[in-house]
Amino acid sequence: MPVVVPPPDPAGLPAPAWLLQILLVFTFILHVLAMNLLLGGSVVLALSTWRAKHSEFCAKLSQRLSRALPVAMSLTITLGIAPLLFVQVLYGQAFYTASVLMAWFWLSVILLVLLAYYGLYLVQFRPEWLGAKAGVVAWISALFILAVGLLFTHNATLSISPAKWAEMYAASASGLHLNWSEPTLIPRYLHFVVAAFAVTGLGLMLLATGYRKTDAEWSAEATRYGLRWFVGATVLQFAVGLWFLVKLPQGVMMNFLGMNMVDTVVLWAGVVLAVLALLVAQRSAIGATVLVALTITLMAVTRHRVRQMFLGEHLNVNTLPVNPQWAMFVIFAVLLVIGLAVVGWMVWQFFKASQPQQSTTA
Amino acid sequence: MEYPFWDIPLVGGGMLIGIIAILHVFVSHFAIGAGLFLVLTERKARREGDTALLDYLKRHSTFFILVVLVFGAVSGVGIWWAIGLVHPTATSALIHIFVWAWAIEWVFFVIELLAAFIYYYGWNRLDARTHETIGWIYFAGAWLSLFMINGILTFMLSTGKWPETRSIVDAFFNPTMLPSLVVRTAVTIALAGLYALITASAEADESLREKVVKYASKWVLVGMTIIPIGGIWYISRIPDQAREISMGGAPVVTLFAAASIIFSAFVFLATLLGPFLFPRRFHVTFAFVIVALGLITTGVTEWVREAVRKPYIIYNYMYSNAIRAEDTQKVWEQGVLGSAKWALLTEEDKRNPLAMGEKVFRFSCQSCHTVNGFNGIKFAVKGWEKDFLDMQIQKLDQLKGYMPPFLGNEEERKALVEWLYSLNNPPQQTAARP
């Protein structure tokens, strides 16, 4: 079978490839941060809601977490839109093709997200009729979110495997393919899931600080609980990450083991920062969060490099035609700054008014 | 043609997009109008010192976030998902032409969502003035995101000067952009009232119910009055051929266009004779009847808007089957299968007209036609002899104005004729393969 790659869009890139790549990776990092809190948080919510009857700590955790998760879901979706836009601009030839091959599964993401989202709201509002079934609903939401993650890994790995496309499409055009044959599929997926648990652990520690004054005992226990998630997941990650690394094709893997110095430094600096985060986590949740955010940044760059290496010359974004729209870009950039200021102002107003007012009708 | 084609039996991709899109339109326009409804009604309640009305608004805003933030946001992404799967070439074109417009829309969307959360969670937390300001920010963000998406959406039907100038300004500020914005803004106002009728009719307090029902019905009536005015302006700006299709050129489309007007009138009359004149006797069932009428109106109207765009998916630029108008000559010479790498044409296919004809169908026809289901080709060509089929295909665009010319070479046309003929006249099992 020949390797068939769709031709680039004749409209060309609306900005140089380097700028679009920066935007792609940067917005992807924001999306991943929110996604980590959602994915890990939904599992912790399921666990705590399930055990709410037997433990007061879990009951409170379930209640407090359930208020944050719909927001995490909304942020995950919203912050996912930007990288999805830029990936279609730069890598549409690969993204659309892989998506069509797994079309029904890819479309099911929408339904799974919708149901998981409503499930999270159901657990938050916890109407009386729900009763003990809240735990079941929370688990369903968590499993759906985990499934969505797996479908994204299928899409991401299939998108960077052009050699598989023609054979798959010749076998069936019904959009029922998945990428199970990919050796990196499972380690790559677990790499993301385990990272999500680690970040959620930090998120729980930060959540706990919000209750330090009002509920000191719970706050202390939640801090220990979050720390356990963070440390456990991060230690496990060293094994999972190594597994992922050795499953990469030889030519790709070697770039991260000294053949390409920049790639090697970026990856291993990320690992070192994660080790440092482990060391400071007990003393400072914020310090660990900053270090982990840096790790995620370096890992997102590494992920982008893996994509470039897999695609090679089948799809090299630096060779795509460029037809820049600078005026539009400037408008976007200005509006982005204004938008962030507006969002910042609103969030500040919200947290400034920390005490709920007795009545708004005064 | 440039991308693999997703084969959806019976239903076809257009229907799939339609279902998601109509539901999304019905919720997303509410999302915008409701912003205005909440903040204006909140101001009214505070001015009048009406605590009951304010409490209603809090309940209404719970309904609002459950409908808008969840279904509205997810189904919006759903449209994007679906068009990328069904029409990747056209989606890629829209993405590349409008990247920064999409990016700007995303900024407004982020503002809109965060404002919605803060407005909702801020009812008992923020002071009145800040809360109302957040409400206004929400409405501004929501309406501006409509402003952006409307420019992109209208471009598909009225590309205006863009095919010659290729300028983003011409693409965005295209001939139907403003009239469509007026219509859609009016729809948001009508839908804000329509959804409020549901929550209002469920209120237990009788005097509050009566007050809000009457108040909400005015929103519906105002919106429904502006829609036809904007609508006439809009229709005057769409391409001539599109107007002809909706006014007799294609009977089914004309029927749907008429249905759109009739159902709009039903919504108006039902609101006038029901909640507006007799708010005391209004109840939940009646509210759902009006909402159902509204959904049908939205559905048929959006369907007509999509249908009149034929034979194009992006007017004067790309045909419904994803072949660019400027490539027509090339496709006639090289054949559609010569251009469509994803046909994966084998030497064996080339010797077998039926196999070849099926592949021609997939890349030239299947984006609108299924074989046995929606707009099914088997039924459409029933009883047609080969000569007649061949003549029809040769003059496709002249006989049926809403179809593109046949995009393929002579060999492919003959193969397509054989395959289409075989659908209703299966070849004998015993016939030896060449």
Short mmCIF file of N, CA, C and O in Angstrom, two decimals, chain A residues 4-7 9-12 14-15 23 74 78 81-82 84-85 88-89 92-93 96-97 99-100 103-104 106-107 110 117-118 121 124-125 165-166 169-170 173-174 325 328-329 332 335-336 339 342-343 346-347 349-350 353-354 356-357 360-361, chain B residues 2-8 16 46 51 54 58 65-66 69-71 74 78 80-81 84-85 88 91-93 95-97 99-100 102-104 106-107 109-111 113-115 117-118 120-121 123-126 130 134 137 324 341-342 344 362:
data_model
loop_
_atom_site.label_atom_id
_atom_site.label_comp_id
_atom_site.label_asym_id
_atom_site.label_seq_id
_atom_site.Cartn_x
_atom_site.Cartn_y
_atom_site.Cartn_z
N VAL A 4 -0.57 7.52 1.60
CA VAL A 4 -1.37 8.59 1.02
C VAL A 4 -1.57 9.69 2.06
O VAL A 4 -2.08 9.44 3.15
N VAL A 5 -1.10 10.87 1.74
CA VAL A 5 -1.29 12.03 2.62
C VAL A 5 -2.03 13.10 1.83
O VAL A 5 -1.61 13.45 0.72
N PRO A 6 -3.15 13.62 2.35
CA PRO A 6 -3.87 14.67 1.62
C PRO A 6 -2.97 15.87 1.35
O PRO A 6 -2.05 16.15 2.13
N PRO A 7 -3.22 16.59 0.25
CA PRO A 7 -2.40 17.77 -0.04
C PRO A 7 -2.69 18.90 0.95
O PRO A 7 -3.77 18.94 1.54
N ASP A 9 -3.77 22.54 2.42
CA ASP A 9 -4.84 23.44 2.01
C ASP A 9 -4.24 24.58 1.18
O ASP A 9 -3.26 25.21 1.60
N PRO A 10 -4.83 24.86 0.00
CA PRO A 10 -4.24 25.90 -0.86
C PRO A 10 -4.27 27.30 -0.25
O PRO A 10 -3.54 28.18 -0.70
N ALA A 11 -5.12 27.51 0.76
CA ALA A 11 -5.16 28.85 1.37
C ALA A 11 -3.86 29.17 2.11
O ALA A 11 -3.55 30.33 2.36
N GLY A 12 -3.09 28.15 2.45
CA GLY A 12 -1.82 28.38 3.13
C GLY A 12 -1.98 28.67 4.61
O GLY A 12 -3.09 28.87 5.11
N PRO A 14 -1.89 30.94 7.90
CA PRO A 14 -2.17 32.36 8.10
C PRO A 14 -1.09 33.08 8.89
O PRO A 14 -1.23 34.25 9.22
N ALA A 15 -0.03 32.36 9.22
CA ALA A 15 1.10 32.94 9.95
C ALA A 15 2.25 31.96 9.77
O ALA A 15 2.03 30.81 9.40
N LEU A 23 1.74 28.68 19.45
CA LEU A 23 0.37 28.80 19.92
C LEU A 23 -0.24 27.42 20.18
O LEU A 23 -0.96 27.22 21.17
N SER A 74 -15.71 22.45 32.10
CA SER A 74 -15.93 23.56 31.19
C SER A 74 -14.59 24.14 30.70
O SER A 74 -14.41 24.42 29.52
N THR A 78 -13.24 24.33 26.91
CA THR A 78 -12.97 25.66 26.35
C THR A 78 -11.50 25.82 25.97
O THR A 78 -11.18 26.32 24.89
N ILE A 81 -10.40 24.04 22.76
CA ILE A 81 -10.80 24.54 21.45
C ILE A 81 -9.61 25.17 20.72
O ILE A 81 -9.41 24.93 19.53
N ALA A 82 -8.81 25.93 21.43
CA ALA A 82 -7.69 26.62 20.78
C ALA A 82 -6.66 25.64 20.20
O ALA A 82 -6.33 25.75 19.01
N LEU A 84 -7.15 22.64 19.35
CA LEU A 84 -7.82 21.91 18.26
C LEU A 84 -7.85 22.75 16.99
O LEU A 84 -7.72 22.24 15.89
N LEU A 85 -8.00 24.07 17.18
CA LEU A 85 -7.97 24.97 16.02
C LEU A 85 -6.58 24.95 15.38
O LEU A 85 -6.43 24.77 14.17
N GLN A 88 -5.59 21.81 13.57
CA GLN A 88 -6.24 21.68 12.26
C GLN A 88 -5.56 22.57 11.23
O GLN A 88 -5.52 22.25 10.06
N VAL A 89 -5.04 23.71 11.70
CA VAL A 89 -4.33 24.60 10.78
C VAL A 89 -3.02 23.95 10.33
O VAL A 89 -2.71 23.90 9.14
N GLY A 92 -3.91 19.53 9.82
CA GLY A 92 -5.23 19.08 9.36
C GLY A 92 -5.15 17.87 8.45
O GLY A 92 -5.96 16.95 8.56
N GLN A 93 -4.13 17.83 7.59
CA GLN A 93 -4.01 16.71 6.66
C GLN A 93 -3.96 15.38 7.41
O GLN A 93 -4.50 14.38 6.96
N TYR A 96 -7.62 15.22 10.15
CA TYR A 96 -8.89 14.85 9.54
C TYR A 96 -8.86 13.39 9.07
O TYR A 96 -9.83 12.66 9.23
N THR A 97 -7.73 13.00 8.49
CA THR A 97 -7.63 11.64 7.98
C THR A 97 -7.80 10.62 9.11
O THR A 97 -8.61 9.69 9.01
N SER A 99 -9.13 11.08 11.98
CA SER A 99 -10.47 11.20 12.56
C SER A 99 -11.50 10.45 11.72
O SER A 99 -12.37 9.77 12.26
N VAL A 100 -11.40 10.58 10.39
CA VAL A 100 -12.36 9.88 9.52
C VAL A 100 -12.22 8.37 9.68
O VAL A 100 -13.21 7.65 9.72
N ALA A 103 -14.09 7.45 12.69
CA ALA A 103 -15.14 8.47 12.79
C ALA A 103 -16.20 8.21 13.88
O ALA A 103 -16.49 9.11 14.66
N TRP A 104 -16.76 7.02 13.91
CA TRP A 104 -17.83 6.79 14.90
C TRP A 104 -17.30 6.90 16.32
O TRP A 104 -17.96 7.47 17.20
N TRP A 106 -14.69 8.63 17.21
CA TRP A 106 -14.33 10.03 17.43
C TRP A 106 -15.58 10.85 17.75
O TRP A 106 -15.59 11.69 18.64
N LEU A 107 -16.66 10.57 17.01
CA LEU A 107 -17.91 11.30 17.25
C LEU A 107 -18.48 10.95 18.63
O LEU A 107 -19.10 11.78 19.29
N ILE A 110 -18.18 13.23 21.78
CA ILE A 110 -19.13 14.28 22.09
C ILE A 110 -20.21 13.76 23.05
O ILE A 110 -20.53 14.40 24.06
N TYR A 117 -20.55 15.14 31.72
CA TYR A 117 -20.74 16.50 32.22
C TYR A 117 -22.05 16.55 33.04
O TYR A 117 -22.07 17.05 34.17
N TYR A 118 -23.14 16.04 32.45
CA TYR A 118 -24.41 16.04 33.19
C TYR A 118 -24.29 15.19 34.46
O TYR A 118 -24.87 15.52 35.50
N TYR A 121 -22.78 17.31 37.14
CA TYR A 121 -23.74 18.24 37.72
C TYR A 121 -24.74 17.53 38.62
O TYR A 121 -25.14 18.05 39.67
N GLN A 124 -23.10 17.07 41.80
CA GLN A 124 -22.96 18.33 42.53
C GLN A 124 -24.28 18.74 43.19
O GLN A 124 -24.31 19.05 44.37
N PHE A 125 -25.35 18.73 42.41
CA PHE A 125 -26.64 19.19 42.96
C PHE A 125 -27.29 18.11 43.84
O PHE A 125 -28.13 18.42 44.68
N TRP A 165 -2.65 4.52 7.14
CA TRP A 165 -3.94 5.05 6.72
C TRP A 165 -4.56 4.32 5.52
O TRP A 165 -5.71 3.91 5.58
N ALA A 166 -3.77 4.21 4.44
CA ALA A 166 -4.34 3.67 3.20
C ALA A 166 -4.85 2.25 3.41
O ALA A 166 -5.95 1.90 2.95
N TYR A 169 -8.09 2.33 5.31
CA TYR A 169 -9.22 2.84 4.54
C TYR A 169 -9.63 1.84 3.47
O TYR A 169 -10.82 1.68 3.18
N ALA A 170 -8.65 1.14 2.88
CA ALA A 170 -8.98 0.13 1.88
C ALA A 170 -9.81 -1.00 2.52
O ALA A 170 -10.70 -1.56 1.90
N ALA A 173 -14.36 1.83 4.87
CA ALA A 173 -14.54 3.29 4.88
C ALA A 173 -15.60 3.69 5.90
O ALA A 173 -16.07 4.82 5.90
N SER A 174 -15.97 2.75 6.77
CA SER A 174 -17.09 3.00 7.68
C SER A 174 -16.71 3.77 8.94
O SER A 174 -17.57 4.02 9.79
N GLN A 325 -1.76 36.63 7.61
CA GLN A 325 -2.80 37.65 7.83
C GLN A 325 -2.41 38.41 9.10
O GLN A 325 -3.00 38.21 10.15
N MET A 328 -5.07 40.61 11.07
CA MET A 328 -6.00 39.80 11.86
C MET A 328 -5.32 39.25 13.11
O MET A 328 -5.91 39.17 14.17
N PHE A 329 -4.05 38.85 12.95
CA PHE A 329 -3.33 38.32 14.10
C PHE A 329 -3.20 39.38 15.20
O PHE A 329 -3.38 39.10 16.38
N PHE A 332 -6.40 39.73 16.99
CA PHE A 332 -6.55 38.60 17.92
C PHE A 332 -5.70 38.81 19.17
O PHE A 332 -6.18 38.65 20.30
N LEU A 335 -7.17 41.51 21.41
CA LEU A 335 -8.38 41.05 22.07
C LEU A 335 -8.07 39.99 23.13
O LEU A 335 -8.73 39.92 24.16
N LEU A 336 -7.05 39.18 22.86
CA LEU A 336 -6.67 38.17 23.86
C LEU A 336 -6.22 38.84 25.15
O LEU A 336 -6.62 38.44 26.24
N GLY A 339 -9.22 40.32 26.75
CA GLY A 339 -10.03 39.22 27.27
C GLY A 339 -9.47 38.67 28.56
O GLY A 339 -10.21 38.45 29.53
N VAL A 342 -10.21 41.06 31.34
CA VAL A 342 -11.62 40.99 31.77
C VAL A 342 -11.83 39.75 32.65
O VAL A 342 -12.45 39.82 33.72
N VAL A 343 -11.28 38.62 32.18
CA VAL A 343 -11.42 37.38 32.96
C VAL A 343 -10.76 37.56 34.33
O VAL A 343 -11.33 37.19 35.36
N MET A 346 -12.94 39.64 36.59
CA MET A 346 -14.12 38.92 37.08
C MET A 346 -13.73 37.93 38.18
O MET A 346 -14.40 37.84 39.22
N VAL A 347 -12.65 37.18 37.95
CA VAL A 347 -12.23 36.20 38.95
C VAL A 347 -11.83 36.91 40.24
O VAL A 347 -12.16 36.48 41.34
N GLN A 349 -12.96 39.82 41.35
CA GLN A 349 -14.20 40.26 42.01
C GLN A 349 -14.83 39.12 42.79
O GLN A 349 -15.33 39.29 43.89
N PHE A 350 -14.78 37.93 42.17
CA PHE A 350 -15.43 36.78 42.77
C PHE A 350 -14.74 36.37 44.08
O PHE A 350 -15.38 36.17 45.10
N ALA A 353 -14.93 38.92 47.09
CA ALA A 353 -16.17 38.82 47.87
C ALA A 353 -16.26 37.43 48.47
O ALA A 353 -17.14 36.65 48.14
N SER A 354 -15.29 37.10 49.32
CA SER A 354 -15.19 35.72 49.77
C SER A 354 -16.35 35.32 50.67
O SER A 354 -16.73 34.16 50.74
N PRO A 356 -20.06 34.95 51.43
CA PRO A 356 -21.37 35.04 50.79
C PRO A 356 -22.23 36.08 51.49
O PRO A 356 -22.31 36.09 52.72
N GLN A 357 -22.88 36.94 50.70
CA GLN A 357 -23.73 37.97 51.29
C GLN A 357 -25.05 37.36 51.72
O GLN A 357 -25.52 36.40 51.12
N THR A 360 -29.06 39.54 48.31
CA THR A 360 -28.63 40.36 47.18
C THR A 360 -29.71 41.37 46.83
O THR A 360 -29.59 42.08 45.86
N THR A 361 -30.76 41.40 47.61
CA THR A 361 -31.89 42.25 47.21
C THR A 361 -31.89 43.59 47.91
O THR A 361 -32.83 44.35 47.80
N GLU B 2 -9.87 15.08 -1.61
CA GLU B 2 -8.52 15.07 -1.09
C GLU B 2 -8.40 14.22 0.17
O GLU B 2 -7.32 13.79 0.54
N TYR B 3 -9.57 14.02 0.83
CA TYR B 3 -9.57 13.26 2.08
C TYR B 3 -10.35 11.97 1.92
O TYR B 3 -11.20 11.86 1.04
N PRO B 4 -10.10 10.99 2.78
CA PRO B 4 -10.93 9.78 2.74
C PRO B 4 -12.38 10.17 3.04
O PRO B 4 -12.63 11.06 3.84
N PHE B 5 -13.30 9.50 2.37
CA PHE B 5 -14.72 9.81 2.56
C PHE B 5 -15.31 8.84 3.57
O PHE B 5 -15.16 7.63 3.47
N TRP B 6 -15.99 9.40 4.57
CA TRP B 6 -16.61 8.56 5.61
C TRP B 6 -17.96 8.07 5.10
O TRP B 6 -18.85 8.86 4.83
N ASP B 7 -18.07 6.77 4.96
CA ASP B 7 -19.28 6.16 4.41
C ASP B 7 -20.29 5.89 5.54
O ASP B 7 -20.07 5.03 6.39
N ILE B 8 -21.36 6.69 5.56
CA ILE B 8 -22.42 6.49 6.56
C ILE B 8 -23.64 5.97 5.82
O ILE B 8 -24.31 6.73 5.12
N LEU B 16 -26.50 13.86 9.65
CA LEU B 16 -25.80 13.79 10.94
C LEU B 16 -25.45 15.19 11.43
O LEU B 16 -25.71 15.57 12.58
N ARG B 46 -34.67 44.39 40.85
CA ARG B 46 -34.05 45.19 41.92
C ARG B 46 -34.70 46.57 42.01
O ARG B 46 -34.91 47.09 43.10
N THR B 51 -38.58 40.72 45.34
CA THR B 51 -37.75 39.60 45.78
C THR B 51 -38.17 38.30 45.11
O THR B 51 -37.33 37.45 44.79
N LEU B 54 -36.67 38.04 41.75
CA LEU B 54 -35.24 37.78 41.85
C LEU B 54 -34.98 36.31 42.16
O LEU B 54 -34.07 35.69 41.60
N LYS B 58 -32.93 33.33 39.97
CA LYS B 58 -31.89 32.41 40.44
C LYS B 58 -32.20 30.99 39.97
O LYS B 58 -31.31 30.26 39.53
N ILE B 65 -27.69 27.47 33.15
CA ILE B 65 -26.33 26.90 33.04
C ILE B 65 -26.38 25.42 32.65
O ILE B 65 -25.53 24.94 31.94
N LEU B 66 -27.43 24.72 33.11
CA LEU B 66 -27.50 23.30 32.75
C LEU B 66 -27.76 23.11 31.26
O LEU B 66 -27.30 22.14 30.66
N LEU B 69 -24.34 25.90 29.40
CA LEU B 69 -22.93 25.58 29.60
C LEU B 69 -22.65 24.14 29.23
O LEU B 69 -21.56 23.81 28.79
N VAL B 70 -23.62 23.27 29.44
CA VAL B 70 -23.36 21.87 29.12
C VAL B 70 -23.75 21.57 27.68
O VAL B 70 -22.90 21.38 26.82
N PHE B 71 -25.04 21.58 27.40
CA PHE B 71 -25.46 21.17 26.06
C PHE B 71 -24.99 22.15 24.99
O PHE B 71 -24.51 21.74 23.93
N VAL B 74 -21.07 21.80 24.52
CA VAL B 74 -20.64 20.50 23.98
C VAL B 74 -21.17 20.29 22.56
O VAL B 74 -20.45 19.81 21.68
N GLY B 78 -19.48 19.73 19.04
CA GLY B 78 -19.98 18.60 18.27
C GLY B 78 -20.14 18.91 16.79
O GLY B 78 -19.85 18.07 15.94
N TRP B 80 -18.40 21.05 15.11
CA TRP B 80 -17.04 21.10 14.59
C TRP B 80 -16.52 19.69 14.33
O TRP B 80 -15.91 19.39 13.30
N TRP B 81 -16.76 18.81 15.29
CA TRP B 81 -16.37 17.40 15.16
C TRP B 81 -17.01 16.81 13.90
O TRP B 81 -16.35 16.19 13.07
N GLY B 84 -15.88 18.22 10.45
CA GLY B 84 -14.53 17.75 10.15
C GLY B 84 -14.53 16.32 9.63
O GLY B 84 -13.71 15.94 8.81
N LEU B 85 -15.47 15.52 10.13
CA LEU B 85 -15.55 14.12 9.69
C LEU B 85 -16.26 13.99 8.35
O LEU B 85 -15.88 13.17 7.52
N PRO B 88 -14.21 17.17 5.50
CA PRO B 88 -12.88 17.66 5.93
C PRO B 88 -12.29 18.73 5.02
O PRO B 88 -11.69 19.68 5.52
N THR B 91 -14.06 21.99 5.75
CA THR B 91 -13.71 22.45 7.10
C THR B 91 -12.30 23.02 7.09
O THR B 91 -12.06 24.09 7.68
N SER B 92 -11.40 22.33 6.43
CA SER B 92 -10.03 22.82 6.34
C SER B 92 -10.00 24.20 5.68
O SER B 92 -9.27 25.10 6.13
N ALA B 93 -10.81 24.37 4.63
CA ALA B 93 -10.85 25.68 3.95
C ALA B 93 -11.32 26.76 4.92
O ALA B 93 -10.71 27.83 5.04
N ILE B 95 -11.26 26.73 8.15
CA ILE B 95 -10.27 26.93 9.21
C ILE B 95 -9.12 27.80 8.70
O ILE B 95 -8.69 28.74 9.37
N HIS B 96 -8.64 27.49 7.49
CA HIS B 96 -7.48 28.23 6.99
C HIS B 96 -7.81 29.67 6.63
O HIS B 96 -7.02 30.57 6.86
N ILE B 97 -8.99 29.88 6.02
CA ILE B 97 -9.35 31.25 5.64
C ILE B 97 -9.58 32.10 6.89
O ILE B 97 -9.21 33.27 6.93
N VAL B 99 -8.71 31.47 10.31
CA VAL B 99 -8.05 31.07 11.56
C VAL B 99 -8.18 32.11 12.66
O VAL B 99 -8.58 31.81 13.79
N TRP B 100 -7.83 33.35 12.33
CA TRP B 100 -7.80 34.37 13.40
C TRP B 100 -9.21 34.77 13.81
O TRP B 100 -9.44 35.16 14.95
N TRP B 102 -11.64 32.59 14.01
CA TRP B 102 -11.97 31.53 14.98
C TRP B 102 -11.28 31.81 16.31
O TRP B 102 -11.87 31.63 17.39
N ALA B 103 -10.02 32.22 16.23
CA ALA B 103 -9.26 32.46 17.46
C ALA B 103 -9.89 33.59 18.26
O ALA B 103 -9.98 33.53 19.50
N ILE B 104 -10.35 34.63 17.55
CA ILE B 104 -11.02 35.75 18.23
C ILE B 104 -12.33 35.28 18.86
O ILE B 104 -12.66 35.61 19.99
N TRP B 106 -12.91 32.40 19.93
CA TRP B 106 -12.52 31.62 21.11
C TRP B 106 -12.30 32.53 22.33
O TRP B 106 -12.74 32.21 23.44
N VAL B 107 -11.67 33.70 22.10
CA VAL B 107 -11.45 34.65 23.20
C VAL B 107 -12.81 35.06 23.79
O VAL B 107 -13.01 35.05 25.01
N PHE B 109 -15.54 33.44 23.61
CA PHE B 109 -16.16 32.27 24.21
C PHE B 109 -15.62 32.04 25.63
O PHE B 109 -16.38 31.71 26.55
N VAL B 110 -14.32 32.23 25.80
CA VAL B 110 -13.72 32.07 27.13
C VAL B 110 -14.34 33.08 28.10
O VAL B 110 -14.72 32.74 29.23
N ILE B 111 -14.46 34.33 27.65
CA ILE B 111 -15.06 35.37 28.49
C ILE B 111 -16.49 34.98 28.85
O ILE B 111 -16.91 35.05 30.01
N LEU B 113 -17.97 32.05 28.95
CA LEU B 113 -18.13 30.93 29.87
C LEU B 113 -17.77 31.30 31.30
O LEU B 113 -18.49 30.97 32.24
N LEU B 114 -16.64 32.00 31.46
CA LEU B 114 -16.25 32.35 32.82
C LEU B 114 -17.26 33.32 33.44
O LEU B 114 -17.59 33.20 34.62
N ALA B 115 -17.77 34.24 32.62
CA ALA B 115 -18.77 35.17 33.12
C ALA B 115 -20.03 34.41 33.55
O ALA B 115 -20.64 34.72 34.58
N PHE B 117 -20.26 31.33 34.71
CA PHE B 117 -20.02 30.68 36.00
C PHE B 117 -20.05 31.69 37.13
O PHE B 117 -20.66 31.45 38.18
N ILE B 118 -19.37 32.83 36.93
CA ILE B 118 -19.26 33.80 38.01
C ILE B 118 -20.62 34.44 38.27
O ILE B 118 -20.99 34.69 39.43
N TYR B 120 -23.48 32.95 37.87
CA TYR B 120 -24.30 31.95 38.55
C TYR B 120 -23.89 31.74 40.01
O TYR B 120 -24.70 31.77 40.92
N TYR B 121 -22.58 31.53 40.21
CA TYR B 121 -22.11 31.29 41.58
C TYR B 121 -22.06 32.59 42.38
O TYR B 121 -21.84 32.58 43.58
N TRP B 123 -24.54 34.89 42.67
CA TRP B 123 -25.84 35.43 43.11
C TRP B 123 -25.84 35.88 44.56
O TRP B 123 -26.28 36.98 44.88
N ASN B 124 -25.32 35.03 45.47
CA ASN B 124 -25.35 35.39 46.89
C ASN B 124 -24.01 35.89 47.38
O ASN B 124 -23.78 35.99 48.58
N ARG B 125 -23.10 36.13 46.46
CA ARG B 125 -21.74 36.43 46.87
C ARG B 125 -21.33 37.84 46.45
O ARG B 125 -20.68 38.55 47.21
N LEU B 126 -21.74 38.25 45.26
CA LEU B 126 -21.33 39.55 44.75
C LEU B 126 -22.37 40.61 45.09
O LEU B 126 -23.56 40.29 45.26
N THR B 130 -21.88 44.74 40.90
CA THR B 130 -20.87 43.87 40.27
C THR B 130 -21.57 42.71 39.57
O THR B 130 -21.20 42.33 38.45
N ILE B 134 -21.22 41.71 35.66
CA ILE B 134 -20.80 40.39 35.15
C ILE B 134 -21.84 39.88 34.15
O ILE B 134 -21.50 39.29 33.11
N ILE B 137 -21.22 41.56 30.94
CA ILE B 137 -20.02 41.00 30.29
C ILE B 137 -20.37 39.67 29.64
O ILE B 137 -19.97 39.39 28.51
N ARG B 324 -13.08 21.77 -5.77
CA ARG B 324 -13.07 23.23 -5.97
C ARG B 324 -13.51 23.56 -7.39
O ARG B 324 -13.08 22.89 -8.34
N LYS B 341 -6.78 10.57 -4.50
CA LYS B 341 -5.83 9.51 -4.12
C LYS B 341 -6.49 8.48 -3.21
O LYS B 341 -6.11 7.32 -3.18
N TRP B 342 -7.49 8.96 -2.44
CA TRP B 342 -8.11 8.05 -1.47
C TRP B 342 -9.04 7.02 -2.11
O TRP B 342 -9.53 6.13 -1.44
N LEU B 344 -7.94 4.94 -3.97
CA LEU B 344 -7.05 3.78 -3.95
C LEU B 344 -7.37 2.84 -5.11
O LEU B 344 -7.58 1.64 -4.94
N ARG B 362 -18.71 7.34 -4.87
CA ARG B 362 -18.27 7.76 -3.54
C ARG B 362 -17.67 9.16 -3.54
O ARG B 362 -17.99 9.99 -2.71
#
